[in-house]
Coordinates of C-alpha atoms in Angstrom, one line a residue:
Chain A
M97 CA -8.6 -17.3 -13.7
M98 CA -6.7 -18.6 -10.6
K99 CA -7.3 -22.2 -9.5
S100 CA -10.3 -22.6 -7.3
L101 CA -9.6 -23.1 -3.6
L102 CA -12.8 -25.1 -2.8
E103 CA -14.3 -26.5 -5.9
D104 CA -14.2 -30.3 -5.8
T105 CA -12.9 -30.3 -2.2
Y106 CA -15.6 -28.3 -0.3
Y107 CA -18.3 -28.4 -3.0
K108 CA -19.2 -29.7 -6.5
I109 CA -21.2 -27.8 -9.1
Q110 CA -24.0 -29.9 -10.5
N111 CA -25.8 -27.4 -12.7
V112 CA -25.8 -23.8 -13.6
A113 CA -28.9 -22.0 -15.0
H114 CA -29.1 -18.5 -16.4
D115 CA -32.4 -16.6 -15.9
P116 CA -33.8 -15.9 -19.4
S117 CA -35.7 -12.9 -18.1
D118 CA -32.8 -11.3 -16.2
P119 CA -29.3 -11.4 -17.7
H120 CA -27.7 -10.6 -14.3
H121 CA -29.2 -13.5 -12.5
S122 CA -28.0 -17.1 -12.3
T123 CA -28.6 -20.2 -10.2
F124 CA -26.1 -22.8 -9.3
N125 CA -27.0 -26.2 -7.9
I126 CA -24.2 -27.4 -5.7
A127 CA -23.5 -30.4 -3.5
L128 CA -21.3 -30.1 -0.3
I129 CA -18.6 -32.7 0.1
E130 CA -18.9 -34.3 3.5
D131 CA -15.3 -35.4 3.8
C132 CA -13.7 -32.0 2.9
D133 CA -10.3 -31.6 4.7
I134 CA -11.5 -28.3 6.3
Y135 CA -13.9 -30.1 8.7
A136 CA -10.9 -31.6 10.5
G137 CA -10.5 -28.1 12.0
H138 CA -14.0 -26.7 11.9
F139 CA -14.6 -28.3 14.3
P140 CA -12.9 -31.5 15.4
S141 CA -15.6 -34.2 15.6
H142 CA -18.3 -31.5 15.1
P143 CA -18.4 -30.5 11.4
V144 CA -19.9 -27.1 10.6
C145 CA -19.6 -25.2 7.3
P146 CA -17.4 -22.2 7.9
A147 CA -19.1 -18.9 7.0
V148 CA -16.0 -17.9 5.1
C149 CA -16.1 -21.0 2.9
N150 CA -19.6 -20.1 1.9
M151 CA -18.4 -16.6 1.0
Q152 CA -15.6 -18.1 -1.0
L153 CA -18.2 -20.4 -2.7
I154 CA -20.1 -17.2 -3.8
R155 CA -16.9 -15.7 -5.0
E156 CA -16.0 -18.8 -7.1
C157 CA -19.5 -18.8 -8.6
A158 CA -19.1 -15.2 -9.6
E159 CA -15.7 -16.1 -11.2
K160 CA -17.3 -18.9 -13.2
L161 CA -20.0 -16.4 -14.5
T162 CA -17.6 -13.7 -15.4
G163 CA -14.6 -15.8 -16.5
H164 CA -12.3 -13.5 -14.5
T165 CA -10.4 -13.8 -11.2
L166 CA -12.4 -11.7 -8.7
H167 CA -11.6 -10.5 -5.2
I168 CA -14.0 -9.6 -2.5
S169 CA -13.1 -6.0 -1.8
K170 CA -16.1 -4.9 0.3
I171 CA -18.9 -6.7 2.1
R172 CA -21.7 -4.3 2.7
K173 CA -23.6 -7.0 4.7
S174 CA -23.4 -10.7 4.8
R175 CA -25.8 -12.5 7.1
F176 CA -25.5 -16.2 8.2
T177 CA -29.0 -17.0 9.1
A178 CA -28.7 -20.7 10.0
I179 CA -26.0 -23.1 10.9
L180 CA -25.1 -25.3 7.9
T181 CA -23.6 -28.8 8.4
P182 CA -22.4 -31.0 5.6
N183 CA -24.1 -34.1 6.8
E184 CA -27.6 -32.8 7.1
T185 CA -27.7 -30.5 4.1
C186 CA -25.8 -31.6 1.1
Q187 CA -27.7 -30.1 -1.8
L188 CA -27.8 -26.3 -2.0
I189 CA -28.8 -23.6 -4.3
V190 CA -26.7 -20.4 -4.9
D191 CA -28.8 -17.7 -6.3
I192 CA -26.5 -14.9 -7.6
Q193 CA -26.9 -11.5 -9.2
L194 CA -24.0 -9.7 -10.7
I195 CA -24.1 -6.1 -11.8
N196 CA -21.1 -4.8 -13.6
N197 CA -20.7 -1.3 -12.3
S198 CA -17.6 -0.3 -14.1
E199 CA -14.9 -2.0 -16.1
S200 CA -13.5 -3.9 -13.1
V201 CA -16.1 -3.8 -10.3
Y202 CA -19.1 -6.0 -9.8
D203 CA -21.9 -5.6 -7.2
V204 CA -22.8 -9.1 -6.1
T205 CA -25.9 -10.1 -4.3
A206 CA -26.2 -13.8 -3.5
V207 CA -28.3 -16.2 -1.3
I208 CA -27.3 -19.8 -0.4
K209 CA -30.4 -21.8 0.4
D210 CA -32.1 -25.2 0.2
S211 CA -35.8 -26.0 -0.3
E212 CA -36.5 -25.1 3.3
K213 CA -34.5 -22.1 4.3
S214 CA -31.7 -19.7 3.5
Y215 CA -28.3 -19.9 5.1
V216 CA -26.3 -17.0 3.7
E217 CA -27.4 -13.6 2.4
F218 CA -24.4 -11.8 0.8
Q219 CA -24.2 -8.2 -0.5
G220 CA -20.8 -7.1 -1.5
T221 CA -18.4 -5.8 -4.1
M222 CA -15.9 -7.9 -6.1
T223 CA -13.1 -6.5 -8.1
K224 CA -11.2 -8.0 -11.1
G225 CA -7.9 -9.5 -10.0
Chain B
M310 CA -0.8 -19.3 26.4
N311 CA -1.2 -21.7 23.5
I312 CA -3.9 -20.4 21.1
R313 CA -5.5 -23.9 21.1
T314 CA -6.5 -23.5 24.7
L315 CA -8.5 -20.4 23.7
I316 CA -10.3 -21.3 20.5
P317 CA -11.8 -24.6 19.1
Q318 CA -10.6 -24.1 15.5
R319 CA -7.8 -26.4 14.4
P320 CA -5.7 -26.7 11.2
P321 CA -6.3 -26.4 8.3
I322 CA -8.5 -23.5 9.3
L323 CA -6.6 -22.2 12.3
M324 CA -5.9 -18.6 11.4
V325 CA -4.5 -17.0 14.5
D326 CA -1.2 -17.7 16.3
E327 CA -1.2 -15.7 19.5
L328 CA -3.2 -13.5 21.8
L329 CA -0.6 -10.8 22.4
S330 CA -2.5 -8.7 24.9
H331 CA -6.0 -8.3 26.2
D332 CA -8.3 -6.7 28.7
K333 CA -12.0 -7.2 29.1
T334 CA -13.0 -5.3 26.0
H335 CA -9.9 -5.3 23.8
A336 CA -7.5 -7.8 22.3
V337 CA -4.5 -7.8 20.1
T338 CA -3.6 -11.0 18.1
S339 CA -0.9 -12.0 15.7
F340 CA -0.9 -14.4 12.7
M341 CA 2.0 -15.4 10.4
V342 CA 0.9 -16.2 6.9
K343 CA 2.5 -19.4 5.7
E344 CA 3.1 -20.9 2.3
D345 CA 0.9 -23.9 3.1
N346 CA -2.1 -21.9 4.3
R347 CA -5.3 -23.7 3.1
F348 CA -6.4 -20.4 1.5
M349 CA -3.1 -19.6 -0.3
E350 CA -3.8 -18.8 -4.0
E351 CA -1.8 -19.3 -7.1
D352 CA -0.4 -15.7 -7.1
G353 CA 1.2 -16.4 -3.7
R354 CA -1.3 -14.4 -1.6
I355 CA -4.0 -15.7 0.7
A356 CA -7.7 -15.3 -0.3
E357 CA -9.5 -12.4 1.3
V358 CA -11.9 -14.7 3.1
A359 CA -8.9 -16.0 5.1
L360 CA -8.6 -12.4 6.5
I361 CA -12.2 -12.5 7.6
E362 CA -11.6 -15.9 9.3
H363 CA -8.5 -14.5 11.0
M364 CA -10.5 -11.5 12.3
A365 CA -13.3 -13.7 13.6
Q366 CA -10.9 -16.1 15.3
S367 CA -9.1 -13.1 16.9
A368 CA -12.4 -12.1 18.4
S369 CA -13.0 -15.8 19.4
A370 CA -9.6 -15.8 21.2
L371 CA -10.8 -12.9 23.3
A372 CA -14.1 -14.8 24.0
G373 CA -12.1 -17.8 25.1
Q374 CA -9.8 -15.8 27.3
R375 CA -12.8 -14.0 28.9
A376 CA -14.4 -17.4 29.6
L377 CA -11.2 -18.8 31.2
D378 CA -10.9 -15.5 33.3
D379 CA -14.5 -16.1 34.4
G380 CA -13.5 -19.6 35.6
C381 CA -15.3 -21.5 32.8
A382 CA -13.9 -25.0 32.2
H383 CA -14.4 -24.8 28.5
V384 CA -13.9 -22.1 25.9
P385 CA -17.0 -21.3 23.8
I386 CA -17.5 -22.0 20.1
G387 CA -18.1 -18.7 18.2
Y388 CA -20.0 -18.6 14.9
I389 CA -20.1 -15.6 12.5
G390 CA -23.7 -14.3 12.4
E391 CA -23.1 -11.2 10.3
V392 CA -20.3 -9.3 8.7
R393 CA -20.8 -5.7 7.7
K394 CA -18.9 -2.6 6.7
C395 CA -16.1 -4.9 5.8
S396 CA -13.2 -3.7 3.5
L397 CA -10.4 -5.9 2.3
T398 CA -7.7 -3.9 0.6
E399 CA -4.6 -6.1 0.5
R400 CA -4.1 -9.9 0.4
P401 CA -0.9 -10.8 2.4
K402 CA 1.9 -13.0 1.0
A403 CA 3.6 -15.9 2.8
G404 CA 5.9 -14.5 5.4
C405 CA 3.7 -11.5 6.3
K406 CA 2.8 -11.0 9.9
L407 CA -0.7 -9.7 10.7
I408 CA -1.6 -7.8 13.8
T409 CA -5.3 -7.6 14.6
H410 CA -7.1 -5.4 17.1
V411 CA -10.5 -6.5 18.4
E412 CA -12.9 -4.3 20.2
W413 CA -15.6 -6.1 22.2
G414 CA -19.0 -4.3 21.9
L415 CA -22.5 -4.8 23.0
E416 CA -23.6 -8.2 24.2
V417 CA -27.2 -9.3 23.8
G418 CA -27.7 -12.8 25.1
E419 CA -25.4 -15.0 23.1
I420 CA -24.9 -12.4 20.4
T421 CA -21.8 -10.1 20.7
F422 CA -20.9 -7.2 18.4
V423 CA -17.2 -6.8 17.7
N424 CA -15.1 -4.4 15.6
T425 CA -11.9 -5.8 14.1
E426 CA -9.0 -4.3 12.2
T427 CA -6.0 -6.1 10.7
Q428 CA -2.7 -4.4 10.1
M429 CA 0.3 -5.5 8.1
D430 CA 3.5 -3.4 8.5
D431 CA 1.4 -0.8 10.4
K432 CA -1.0 -0.4 7.5
V433 CA -4.6 -1.4 7.8
I434 CA -5.5 -4.0 5.2
A435 CA -8.8 -5.3 6.5
R436 CA -11.6 -4.2 8.8
A437 CA -15.0 -5.4 9.7
E438 CA -17.9 -5.2 12.1
M439 CA -19.2 -8.6 13.0
K440 CA -22.0 -10.1 15.0
L441 CA -20.8 -13.3 16.6
F442 CA -23.0 -16.0 18.1
I443 CA -21.0 -17.3 21.1
D444 CA -22.2 -20.7 22.1
K445 CA -21.2 -21.3 25.7
Q446 CA -22.7 -24.9 25.5

């Protein structure tokens, strides 16, 4: 697996739980890191979590679960339903479902949310690197 | 014109170099992938999400140019609201130059639909339909 681009700079994983009733479904508890270098550019003096970092976070969670480098090859639909800022919302849940369609292809459905609302709803395909 | 006058993003997440040409509904941008890109991976290629950011910022550059053409004093901040029908077929290496075409679509209030396509050596390596939330402040 390639080195993570965002773990321990953009986010930290606090816990991973596997759903006993559904082998495809797992839940990550993560904390956003407020002083991540990326906020210097997104945006100066107005930090907002980049949509693409949240998709990268989902990719890195999928890599942790499979133990393989994965690449996002297709996004059927990814919705960003609320603006996420690191100083207001630090604790997040990533709910992820991975279905191994063939040897090297996974269908990935994921939601990033907190106790109040969801921020990202992702449906895409990841391919082993 | 300096890209920094058209979009609010700055390093390390600035993913477009130039607005090469534009009219009201189309734009062409360029971006040179560098070794020190924040999304550079261990295998010497940038992560696929960097291509999505590049396509979104290319659309944002057109939004900025349109705002300046309309006489606005500030360029807007654009947020990605939705990405769909997106395919990412090749991750560029350092030294690769990307050329991206943006087609400006329907506008509904602050939501704009755009189509984007990124080429490397005349081959399409990424495309997406996006819904952008353009915050004119």
